[in-house]
Amino acid sequence: MSEGNEYGAGQIQVLEGLQAVQKRPAMYIGSTDARGLHHLVYEVVDNAIDEALAGYCDEIEVTLEENGAVSVTDDGRGIPVDTHEEYDRPAVEVIMTVLHAGGKFDKQSYQVSGGLHGVGVSVVNALSKWLEVEIRRDGAVWRHEFDHGEPEPDGFERARDLRPGEETGTTVRFWPDEEIFDAVSFTTETLDDRLRELAFLNPGVEISLVDERSEAVDERVHRYEGGIREFVEYLNESKTPLHDDVVYFDAEDDGVSVEVALQATDELQGSLHAFANNINTREGGTHMTGFKTALTRVVNDYAASNGMLSDLDGNLRGEDVREGLTAVVSVKHPDPQFEGQTKTKLGNSEVRGVVESAVHQHLGTYFEENPDTASAIVSKAVEAAQARKAAKKAEELTRRKSALESTALPGKLADCQSRDPGQSELFVVEGDSAGGSAKQGRDREFQAILPLRGKILNVERHRLDRILENNEIRSLVTAIGAGIGEEFDADEARYNRIILMTDADVDGAHIRTLLLTLLYRHMRPLIERGWVYAAQPPLYRVRKGSKTYDAMTEAERDRIVAEECNGAPDQVQRFKGLGEMNPDQLWETTMNPENRVLKRITTEDAAAADKMFSVLMGDAVEPRKQFIKEHATDAEWVDI
Ligand code: 0RA
């Protein structure tokens, strides 16, 4: 084929494959929002991790370039460049343009291929307006270029010889297509959380993130020789562990490898994280089930044979055993099956038994050999069971009085007229005065207002029975109408949008964090369904003649003053709180769906969110200070 416009049969097949991806990107990467965008990076990194798992790569660098590109460099073997027989094109071109082509090359190792990732780097190419690849292998540096997935006719070249001692590897540099994605700007924290996680899961591999987009170049390097042991230590940094050693073991059976690390803390929340082939299986699955079953059994066996169950009449439940326990379970499977809404639930049924017997055997042995650790973990579970029984008794006594049991809505709620949850929104408003303005300013057809007075209880530090004694929390729970904790059922929610409206100051941020902690810990499905939002009231109002402009940030205010008012505004007002706005202003700027900006709350990274809540809301003071210091510049808003 010498002419660029002559297509052979192979070429047509290629284009059809990539066009399918461009037409229905969500089928391949889940969505075209920020989450999908970040998956592009993960897909390329996963390919580099495959090289690491095969033993050929130990350094991966992700760079956010000033020019809008992301580049991923690894020191693996390099993508093959020899001619692919079937297509009569360089192998790199086939890998970049044929769906799932990567898997057809025999790489003889576990691959990160799964439901979520592993679609192949060709998908990244299909969704990029421009992609360049540089390959260092076979004694030379090779390059190729792609325009919206299509190979540039003269793009493939052998650029130069490799210098003596120069390492092999691959650099993939791509510009995501803004016609496809809602937005193409990457969030450093989101990438950093996932890269850190990958570094824990793949000990010895150095994974760094370089953000070159602003003057002060930001570089973060992750390398953990200790693997998931260090992951548990990291998760427990802001907590108080009940024993010094992190319990760790690994096993392999039936081609499935299992690794477990755990450590008990004095927290009320447990923090369990399960991975399959490096994929964070947030929805759990067979590995998680196997782990929980064996853990409960081993702890019960130990408690029984050491006479620790005598006061309890009954066994320890799973929830008792997991209270305050931080654990990471990581399995690798040659052919993982991912299920569930977000394809993050491991389905392979045989994994359950493999994990269960590995945990039963190894944790049992560990307990025998380390009685101090065993007794710390088991005593905590016994305490949890005792507290659970006490709480249950208290709950039964107060049940009839409990507002939760009655259908009466809280008196402070100004409900909306609509009874369709899909249409209805609940504004949870800081303070009675802002609540009053919101009630007057709202569209009562679909907007309900619940004013909360002062700060709600910090739920991170109390069990559910104490939490439910708090009036503000009870009002919120009844207004939403879907229960709380284990009983929570999102399908019962009376509103499919819960909008937290707090002042744009430190107190407001604190109240919002308290509310988010409650929702995250006890009504998490609301967040998972994308039903929780933060309202974004403006910070400034600028007036010039008869025109007014609202600004969300200082930068926006400065732009308005310069561009709209020629540097001479008649008035610049700073809104100190929601209460300062009259009902009309509040409606126009913050509540009216036509003008307002809402920020959807997500839990993209459960481990990071979990850690953030422990750090911000837990007992330990030092990590909180550290966190606030590190994030002082972007403390304005922390996405969970
Ligand atoms: C196909 C086959 C081999 C490696 C790769 C693809 C590969 C892909 C990417 C993507 C980013 N970095 C990568 N590194 C390698 C095996 C090569 C061999 O057998 O030598």
XYZ file of C-alpha atoms and ligand atoms in Angstrom:
660
model
C 0.000 0.000 0.000
C 1.778 3.106 -1.134
C -1.122 5.576 -1.361
C -2.659 6.831 1.871
C -6.213 6.493 0.583
C -5.960 2.861 -0.484
C -7.404 0.679 2.212
C -6.936 -3.069 2.371
C -9.447 -5.305 4.118
C -7.437 -5.081 7.332
C -7.479 -1.283 7.298
C -11.260 -1.116 6.985
C -11.673 -3.479 9.918
C -9.379 -1.233 11.946
C -11.353 1.918 11.246
C -14.626 0.214 12.042
C -13.264 -0.888 15.389
C -12.087 2.564 16.430
C -15.200 4.265 15.063
C -17.302 2.034 17.290
C -15.297 3.327 20.260
C -15.693 6.941 19.123
C -19.425 6.472 18.637
C -20.076 4.793 21.969
C -17.137 5.675 24.201
C -19.045 4.840 27.392
C -19.246 1.182 26.323
C -15.474 1.016 26.503
C -14.459 3.378 29.283
C -17.648 3.597 31.348
C -18.416 7.295 30.821
C -17.177 10.469 29.161
C -17.047 12.531 32.338
C -13.983 13.079 34.505
C -13.978 9.437 35.513
C -13.774 8.217 31.919
C -11.120 10.805 31.117
C -8.884 9.579 33.932
C -9.378 5.984 32.761
C -7.404 6.847 29.652
C -4.330 7.379 31.798
C -5.015 4.242 33.838
C -5.312 2.194 30.665
C -1.836 3.192 29.489
C -0.380 2.773 32.975
C -1.982 -0.699 33.200
C -0.067 -1.691 30.088
C 3.163 -0.561 31.739
C 2.194 -2.441 34.923
C 1.754 -5.567 32.789
C 5.377 -5.126 31.762
C 6.303 -4.794 35.431
C 4.357 -7.960 36.337
C 6.224 -9.760 33.563
C 9.447 -8.587 35.225
C 10.660 -6.120 32.613
C 9.778 -2.728 34.046
C 10.293 -0.978 37.370
C 9.755 2.700 36.588
C 6.656 4.416 35.308
C 6.270 8.168 35.015
C 3.063 10.017 34.263
C 3.478 13.637 33.204
C 0.744 16.235 32.862
C 2.256 18.475 30.231
C 1.734 22.188 29.851
C 0.450 21.657 26.314
C -2.581 19.663 27.538
C -1.068 16.246 26.824
C -0.488 13.411 29.237
C 2.542 11.251 28.703
C 3.250 7.881 30.241
C 6.819 6.612 30.116
C 7.939 3.160 31.186
C 11.168 1.190 31.068
C 9.594 -2.034 29.813
C 10.501 -3.938 26.678
C 8.841 -1.399 24.415
C 5.829 -2.008 22.199
C 6.926 -4.340 19.366
C 7.743 -2.537 16.098
C 8.379 -5.445 13.710
C 5.957 -6.033 10.860
C 2.750 -7.738 11.862
C 2.099 -10.466 9.288
C -1.670 -10.434 9.230
C -1.922 -6.666 8.753
C 1.406 -6.049 7.016
C 1.884 -3.028 9.273
C 4.249 -2.323 12.195
C 3.024 -4.143 15.321
C 2.782 -0.821 17.224
C 0.281 0.418 14.653
C -1.797 -2.732 15.054
C -1.725 -2.432 18.845
C -2.806 1.208 18.605
C -5.594 0.685 16.080
C -7.073 -2.782 16.575
C -9.372 -3.338 19.540
C -7.965 -5.834 22.017
C -4.885 -6.383 19.843
C -2.573 -6.056 22.862
C -3.941 -9.242 24.368
C -3.158 -11.226 21.230
C 0.532 -10.769 21.807
C 1.747 -13.498 24.070
C 3.006 -11.627 27.088
C 2.959 -14.674 29.366
C 1.993 -12.957 32.568
C -0.989 -11.859 34.535
C -2.507 -8.964 32.799
C -4.540 -6.254 34.335
C -7.135 -7.043 31.704
C -10.606 -6.857 33.164
C -14.037 -5.427 32.695
C -13.008 -1.928 33.553
C -9.549 -1.598 32.122
C -7.777 -3.878 29.731
C -9.831 -2.716 26.782
C -6.516 -1.991 25.159
C -4.492 1.060 24.514
C -6.216 1.368 21.102
C -9.201 2.792 22.988
C -7.005 5.608 24.304
C -5.911 6.244 20.729
C -9.495 6.250 19.443
C -10.477 8.874 22.028
C -7.460 11.151 21.515
C -7.355 13.943 18.981
C -3.632 13.291 18.686
C -1.350 10.550 19.998
C 2.384 10.054 19.696
C 4.309 7.016 20.744
C 8.057 6.691 21.194
C 9.536 3.224 21.543
C 13.033 2.328 22.619
C 13.754 -1.229 21.529
C 15.629 -3.388 19.015
C 18.586 -0.992 19.132
C 16.683 2.104 18.070
C 14.185 4.825 18.945
C 10.986 4.484 16.917
C 8.089 6.884 16.614
C 4.560 6.816 15.342
C 1.704 9.341 15.287
C -2.072 9.118 15.154
C -4.743 11.659 14.309
C -8.114 10.838 15.947
C -6.965 7.226 16.005
C -5.825 7.104 12.401
C -2.164 6.458 11.758
C -0.416 9.354 10.037
C 0.639 8.087 6.617
C 4.329 8.860 7.185
C 4.123 8.770 10.962
C 6.080 5.593 11.569
C 9.823 6.123 11.622
C 13.054 4.792 13.009
C 14.272 8.053 14.529
C 17.790 7.148 15.653
C 19.998 4.423 17.118
C 19.755 3.716 20.817
C 22.776 5.142 22.630
C 25.026 2.714 24.461
C 23.435 1.901 27.806
C 20.148 3.620 26.902
C 17.198 1.749 28.343
C 14.342 0.168 26.439
C 10.800 1.341 27.036
C 7.751 3.165 25.751
C 6.388 6.705 25.951
C 2.755 7.223 25.008
C 1.733 10.897 24.753
C -1.876 11.767 24.034
C -4.288 14.701 23.852
C -7.817 13.571 24.804
C -10.452 14.592 22.287
C -12.528 17.474 23.683
C -15.305 16.614 21.237
C -15.769 13.381 23.171
C -15.106 14.293 26.797
C -17.140 16.742 28.882
C -13.855 18.292 29.973
C -10.249 17.376 29.282
C -8.472 18.652 32.341
C -6.918 16.109 34.673
C -7.040 16.274 38.469
C -3.669 15.688 40.083
C -5.149 14.268 43.298
C -7.310 11.724 41.476
C -4.377 10.460 39.435
C -2.059 10.534 42.421
C -4.435 8.426 44.540
C -4.676 5.723 41.891
C -0.927 5.753 41.165
C -0.159 5.444 44.884
C -2.574 2.526 45.087
C -0.863 0.841 42.136
C 2.528 1.370 43.774
C 1.288 -0.370 46.939
C -0.149 -3.232 44.886
C 3.025 -3.682 42.855
C 5.897 -3.468 45.323
C 9.225 -2.330 43.946
C 7.752 -0.473 40.976
C 8.400 3.260 41.140
C 5.420 5.209 39.871
C 5.637 8.983 39.696
C 3.379 11.805 38.719
C 4.801 15.049 37.399
C 2.488 18.017 37.003
C 4.142 20.543 34.705
C 1.047 22.635 34.172
C 2.000 25.430 36.538
C 5.234 27.309 37.226
C 6.037 25.283 40.325
C 6.416 21.789 38.891
C 4.940 19.256 41.269
C 6.481 15.788 41.399
C 5.262 12.903 43.531
C 7.095 9.609 43.613
C 5.571 6.382 44.906
C 7.632 3.308 45.581
C 6.802 0.842 48.315
C 8.933 -2.220 48.884
C 6.475 -3.381 51.555
C 3.474 -3.719 49.213
C 0.062 -4.001 50.806
C 1.616 -4.152 54.310
C 2.671 -0.573 53.756
C -0.750 0.157 52.260
C -2.346 -0.815 55.588
C 0.189 1.300 57.504
C -0.639 4.203 55.224
C -4.394 3.780 55.733
C -3.825 3.647 59.486
C -1.539 6.686 59.634
C -4.199 8.822 61.265
C -5.605 6.023 63.442
C -4.475 4.277 66.595
C -3.473 0.656 65.851
C -4.107 -1.912 68.595
C -0.986 -3.939 67.777
C 2.380 -3.026 66.250
C 2.693 -5.600 63.502
C 0.656 -5.576 60.321
C -0.569 -9.134 59.821
C 0.452 -10.299 56.351
C 0.338 -13.530 54.388
C 0.168 -14.725 50.821
C -0.819 -17.969 49.159
C -1.350 -19.430 45.732
C -3.812 -22.092 44.684
C -5.435 -23.135 41.441
C -3.548 -20.408 39.528
C -4.990 -17.735 41.823
C -2.634 -15.728 44.030
C -3.923 -14.190 47.250
C -2.349 -11.538 49.474
C -3.833 -10.210 52.686
C -2.649 -7.499 55.079
C -4.556 -6.309 58.120
C -4.271 -4.366 61.359
C -6.880 -3.595 64.012
C -7.422 -0.027 65.257
C -9.550 1.532 67.981
C -11.864 3.106 65.389
C -15.530 2.275 64.976
C -15.317 2.124 61.216
C -13.678 -0.768 59.486
C -11.794 -0.076 56.302
C -11.730 -2.998 53.859
C -10.248 -2.759 50.400
C -10.282 -5.582 47.886
C -8.434 -5.700 44.593
C -8.457 -8.156 41.734
C -5.640 -7.884 39.190
C -4.892 -4.400 40.533
C -8.458 -3.251 39.958
C -10.145 -1.718 42.957
C -13.217 -3.923 43.334
C -15.363 -1.397 45.170
C -18.446 -3.570 44.804
C -16.650 -6.481 46.488
C -17.125 -9.993 45.134
C -16.022 -13.543 45.791
C -12.590 -12.627 47.198
C -14.215 -10.289 49.719
C -16.823 -12.874 50.701
C -14.165 -15.547 51.195
C -12.104 -13.174 53.297
C -14.985 -12.122 55.542
C -16.193 -15.682 56.110
C -12.767 -17.008 57.079
C -11.933 -13.970 59.213
C -15.130 -14.319 61.239
C -14.474 -18.040 61.714
C -10.833 -17.694 62.760
C -11.596 -14.909 65.257
C -14.539 -16.862 66.695
C -12.437 -20.042 66.991
C -9.720 -18.140 68.819
C -12.216 -16.381 71.099
C -13.975 -19.657 71.919
C -10.846 -21.615 72.708
C -9.547 -18.809 74.927
C -12.773 -18.429 76.887
C -13.443 -14.919 75.614
C -17.065 -15.476 74.578
C -18.445 -16.309 78.022
C -20.216 -12.977 78.693
C -21.731 -12.797 75.271
C -24.087 -15.736 74.886
C -23.542 -16.163 71.182
C -20.853 -15.807 68.587
C -19.115 -12.745 67.256
C -20.727 -11.440 64.119
C -18.833 -10.427 61.004
C -19.551 -6.764 61.722
C -18.045 -7.116 65.225
C -14.904 -8.686 63.857
C -14.495 -5.975 61.224
C -15.081 -3.002 63.536
C -11.985 -0.801 63.347
C -10.168 -3.342 61.209
C -8.123 -2.054 58.284
C -7.544 -4.742 55.676
C -6.353 -5.017 52.097
C -7.063 -8.151 50.084
C -5.420 -8.465 46.695
C -5.937 -11.384 44.337
C -4.533 -12.063 40.895
C -6.473 -14.312 38.575
C -5.604 -15.446 35.038
C -9.132 -14.741 33.799
C -10.986 -12.378 36.123
C -14.707 -11.807 35.566
C -16.002 -8.419 36.609
C -19.659 -7.825 37.312
C -21.903 -5.232 38.898
C -23.084 -1.758 37.978
C -19.610 -0.344 37.637
C -17.934 -3.658 36.749
C -16.035 -3.567 40.018
C -17.305 -6.798 41.584
C -15.258 -9.949 41.187
C -17.449 -12.797 39.961
C -15.204 -15.880 39.665
C -16.869 -18.350 42.016
C -13.804 -20.522 42.732
C -11.981 -17.517 44.224
C -14.199 -17.593 47.271
C -12.920 -20.993 48.394
C -9.311 -20.187 47.523
C -9.326 -17.018 49.644
C -11.347 -18.620 52.406
C -8.962 -21.519 52.907
C -5.861 -19.308 52.549
C -7.144 -16.949 55.258
C -8.332 -19.783 57.466
C -4.992 -21.532 57.345
C -2.590 -18.589 57.451
C -4.448 -16.335 59.842
C -5.006 -19.323 62.133
C -1.274 -20.023 62.152
C -0.472 -16.336 62.614
C -2.722 -16.184 65.668
C -1.041 -19.262 67.169
C 2.403 -17.807 66.634
C 1.569 -14.238 67.701
C -0.752 -14.468 70.718
C -0.410 -10.750 71.600
C -1.622 -9.650 68.194
C -4.345 -12.296 68.195
C -5.606 -11.196 71.567
C -5.630 -7.492 70.525
C -7.697 -8.265 67.414
C -10.072 -10.677 69.153
C -10.605 -8.474 72.223
C -11.598 -5.588 70.000
C -14.204 -7.820 68.316
C -15.567 -8.922 71.688
C -15.861 -5.290 72.794
C -17.668 -4.441 69.588
C -20.145 -7.262 70.179
C -20.789 -6.071 73.732
C -21.348 -2.514 72.522
C -23.653 -3.762 69.785
C -25.793 -5.597 72.329
C -25.948 -2.574 74.614
C -26.912 -0.321 71.709
C -29.616 -2.736 70.619
C -31.155 -2.714 74.068
C -31.111 1.074 74.142
C -32.647 1.196 70.715
C -35.483 -1.138 71.694
C -36.231 0.980 74.735
C -36.462 4.200 72.763
C -37.999 2.771 69.615
C -41.540 3.912 70.263
C -40.351 7.412 70.958
C -38.032 7.540 68.016
C -38.909 9.997 65.308
C -37.396 7.580 62.826
C -40.192 5.121 63.343
C -42.953 7.597 62.733
C -43.811 8.907 59.328
C -44.177 12.484 60.539
C -41.818 14.804 58.716
C -39.668 17.117 60.809
C -41.307 20.426 61.702
C -38.449 22.489 60.299
C -38.756 20.946 56.853
C -40.421 23.118 54.241
C -41.297 20.306 51.876
C -41.878 20.636 48.159
C -45.188 19.901 46.452
C -43.897 17.261 44.065
C -44.003 13.663 45.302
C -41.755 12.461 42.489
C -38.256 11.877 43.943
C -36.757 12.233 40.467
C -38.074 15.815 40.306
C -37.514 16.775 43.915
C -34.526 18.294 45.600
C -33.709 18.863 49.240
C -31.588 21.852 50.206
C -29.859 21.260 53.508
C -29.090 24.783 54.634
C -26.701 26.087 57.255
C -28.465 28.266 59.780
C -32.011 29.493 60.316
C -31.556 32.859 58.611
C -30.244 31.393 55.364
C -32.944 28.753 55.747
C -35.523 31.557 55.845
C -34.170 33.188 52.679
C -34.070 29.813 50.953
C -37.684 29.113 51.891
C -38.788 32.427 50.422
C -36.591 32.217 47.358
C -37.212 28.606 46.336
C -39.493 27.129 43.732
C -41.784 25.257 46.106
C -42.969 22.926 43.378
C -39.782 20.834 43.524
C -37.461 22.391 46.113
C -37.623 21.463 49.791
C -35.640 23.288 52.457
C -34.272 21.849 55.676
C -32.446 24.398 57.824
C -29.954 22.933 60.282
C -28.914 24.802 63.369
C -25.212 24.880 64.195
C -22.953 21.940 63.790
C -24.202 18.396 63.634
C -22.573 15.667 65.673
C -19.281 14.316 64.328
C -20.405 10.809 63.384
C -16.857 9.582 62.948
C -16.517 9.354 66.710
C -19.820 7.767 67.745
C -21.840 4.600 67.239
C -25.192 4.718 65.522
C -27.231 4.788 68.749
C -25.527 8.012 69.859
C -25.768 9.467 66.392
C -29.521 8.992 66.374
C -29.902 10.940 69.594
C -28.904 14.061 67.690
C -31.944 16.120 66.648
C -30.412 17.683 63.554
C -29.386 14.256 62.258
C -32.800 12.796 62.995
C -34.479 15.590 61.035
C -32.230 14.956 58.071
C -32.782 11.199 58.169
C -36.580 11.566 58.373
C -36.674 14.230 55.676
C -34.788 11.985 53.272
C -37.007 9.102 54.352
C -34.726 6.204 53.418
C -33.522 5.098 56.859
C -29.918 4.937 57.972
C -27.070 2.457 58.369
C -27.841 -1.170 57.556
C -31.520 -0.360 57.079
C -30.804 2.337 54.526
C -32.629 1.900 51.225
C -31.867 4.523 48.590
C -34.951 3.510 46.598
C -37.035 4.995 49.402
C -35.362 8.412 49.235
C -37.891 11.217 48.863
C -35.445 13.336 46.853
C -32.954 12.316 44.204
C -30.943 15.467 44.753
C -29.627 16.338 48.192
C -27.943 19.715 47.979
C -25.744 20.898 50.824
C -25.833 24.675 50.997
C -23.308 26.077 53.441
C -21.442 29.357 53.690
C -18.292 29.798 51.651
C -16.132 30.102 54.758
C -14.253 27.826 57.131
C -17.291 27.101 59.305
C -19.349 26.327 56.242
C -16.675 23.947 54.997
C -16.641 22.252 58.399
C -20.408 21.811 58.454
C -20.327 20.457 54.919
C -17.633 17.962 55.901
C -19.676 16.861 58.926
C -22.717 16.321 56.704
C -20.665 14.487 54.102
C -19.182 12.257 56.786
C -22.683 11.322 57.912
C -23.797 10.625 54.346
C -20.610 8.738 53.490
C -20.633 6.542 56.557
C -24.332 5.850 56.955
C -26.145 6.631 53.696
C -23.396 5.939 51.196
C -25.662 4.750 48.344
C -26.866 8.363 47.996
C -23.322 9.393 47.142
C -22.696 6.344 44.982
C -25.801 7.142 42.956
C -24.559 10.671 42.392
C -27.454 12.238 44.325
C -25.431 14.412 46.665
C -24.293 17.886 45.652
C -22.698 20.948 47.162
C -24.261 24.267 46.197
C -21.781 26.872 45.079
C -22.913 30.276 46.297
C -21.034 33.187 44.749
C -18.366 34.929 46.799
C -18.582 38.355 45.182
C -21.092 40.572 43.464
C -19.762 43.285 41.175
C -21.962 46.177 40.057
C -21.369 48.560 37.166
C -24.225 50.915 36.346
C -27.390 48.857 36.134
C -25.564 45.573 35.569
C -24.514 43.074 38.230
C -22.137 40.147 37.926
C -21.533 37.285 40.367
C -18.162 35.677 40.852
C -17.415 32.291 42.408
C -13.723 32.953 42.884
C -11.336 35.849 43.377
C -9.901 35.241 39.936
C -13.351 35.503 38.402
C -13.999 38.731 40.311
C -10.759 40.193 38.998
C -11.651 39.178 35.459
C -15.084 40.805 35.734
C -13.632 44.006 37.183
C -11.054 44.171 34.406
C -13.117 43.033 31.427
C -16.698 43.971 32.189
C -16.092 47.148 34.170
C -12.927 48.419 32.471
C -11.212 48.325 35.849
C -13.689 50.757 37.457
C -16.639 48.955 39.069
C -19.250 50.960 40.983
C -19.365 48.383 43.770
C -17.709 45.111 44.758
C -19.599 43.261 47.467
C -18.254 40.240 49.273
C -20.938 37.844 50.482
C -19.841 36.736 53.909
C -22.577 34.183 54.260
C -25.722 32.881 52.643
C -27.709 34.872 55.199
C -26.508 38.112 53.628
C -28.262 37.380 50.390
C -31.891 38.257 50.086
C -34.275 35.524 48.863
C -34.132 36.752 45.256
C -30.354 36.827 45.208
C -30.159 33.350 46.706
C -32.587 32.000 44.130
C -30.871 33.682 41.186
C -27.306 32.782 42.092
C -27.468 29.480 43.904
C -30.832 27.746 43.594
C -32.257 28.482 40.158
C -31.395 25.474 37.949
C -30.912 27.893 35.034
C -27.997 29.741 36.629
C -26.631 27.748 39.510
C -23.482 25.637 39.614
C -23.720 22.436 41.626
C -20.755 20.305 42.517
C -21.539 16.592 42.483
C -19.914 14.632 45.288
C -18.217 11.421 44.192
C -16.289 8.681 45.940
C -13.975 7.928 43.071
C -11.420 6.442 45.347
C -12.873 4.715 48.365
C -9.510 4.313 50.084
C -8.696 7.988 49.660
C -12.128 9.101 50.824
C -11.946 6.779 53.783
C -8.552 8.080 54.739
C -9.636 11.657 54.295
C -12.584 11.222 56.623
C -10.420 9.537 59.253
C -7.835 12.267 58.945
C -10.293 15.138 59.012
C -12.811 13.766 61.460
C -10.991 11.204 63.578
C -9.240 11.523 66.929
C -5.616 11.951 65.901
C -4.641 15.623 65.703
C -1.198 15.533 64.106
C -2.217 13.956 60.760
C -5.060 16.465 60.526
C -2.671 19.381 60.972
C -0.384 17.858 58.379
C -3.237 17.358 55.917
C -4.450 20.908 56.335
C -0.927 22.259 55.896
C -0.398 20.229 52.735
C -3.742 21.235 51.304
C -3.893 24.763 52.589
C -3.801 26.244 49.103
C -6.623 24.108 47.728
C -8.539 23.718 50.965
C -11.332 25.744 49.382
C -12.896 22.484 48.242
C -11.839 18.900 48.673
C -13.580 16.429 46.399
C -14.265 13.107 48.121
C 2.560 -6.015 23.208
C 3.521 -6.979 23.424
C 4.555 -6.745 24.329
C 4.583 -5.532 25.012
C 3.609 -4.554 24.809
C 2.598 -4.809 23.901
C 3.690 -3.268 25.540
C 2.644 -2.335 25.505
C 2.795 -1.143 26.180
C 1.987 -0.033 26.383
C 2.692 0.865 27.181
N 3.883 0.330 27.497
C 3.978 -0.887 26.912
N 4.967 -1.790 26.934
C 4.833 -2.947 26.268
C 5.591 -7.802 24.571
C 6.880 -7.392 23.912
C 7.894 -8.507 23.806
O 7.513 -9.676 23.783
O 9.076 -8.167 23.691
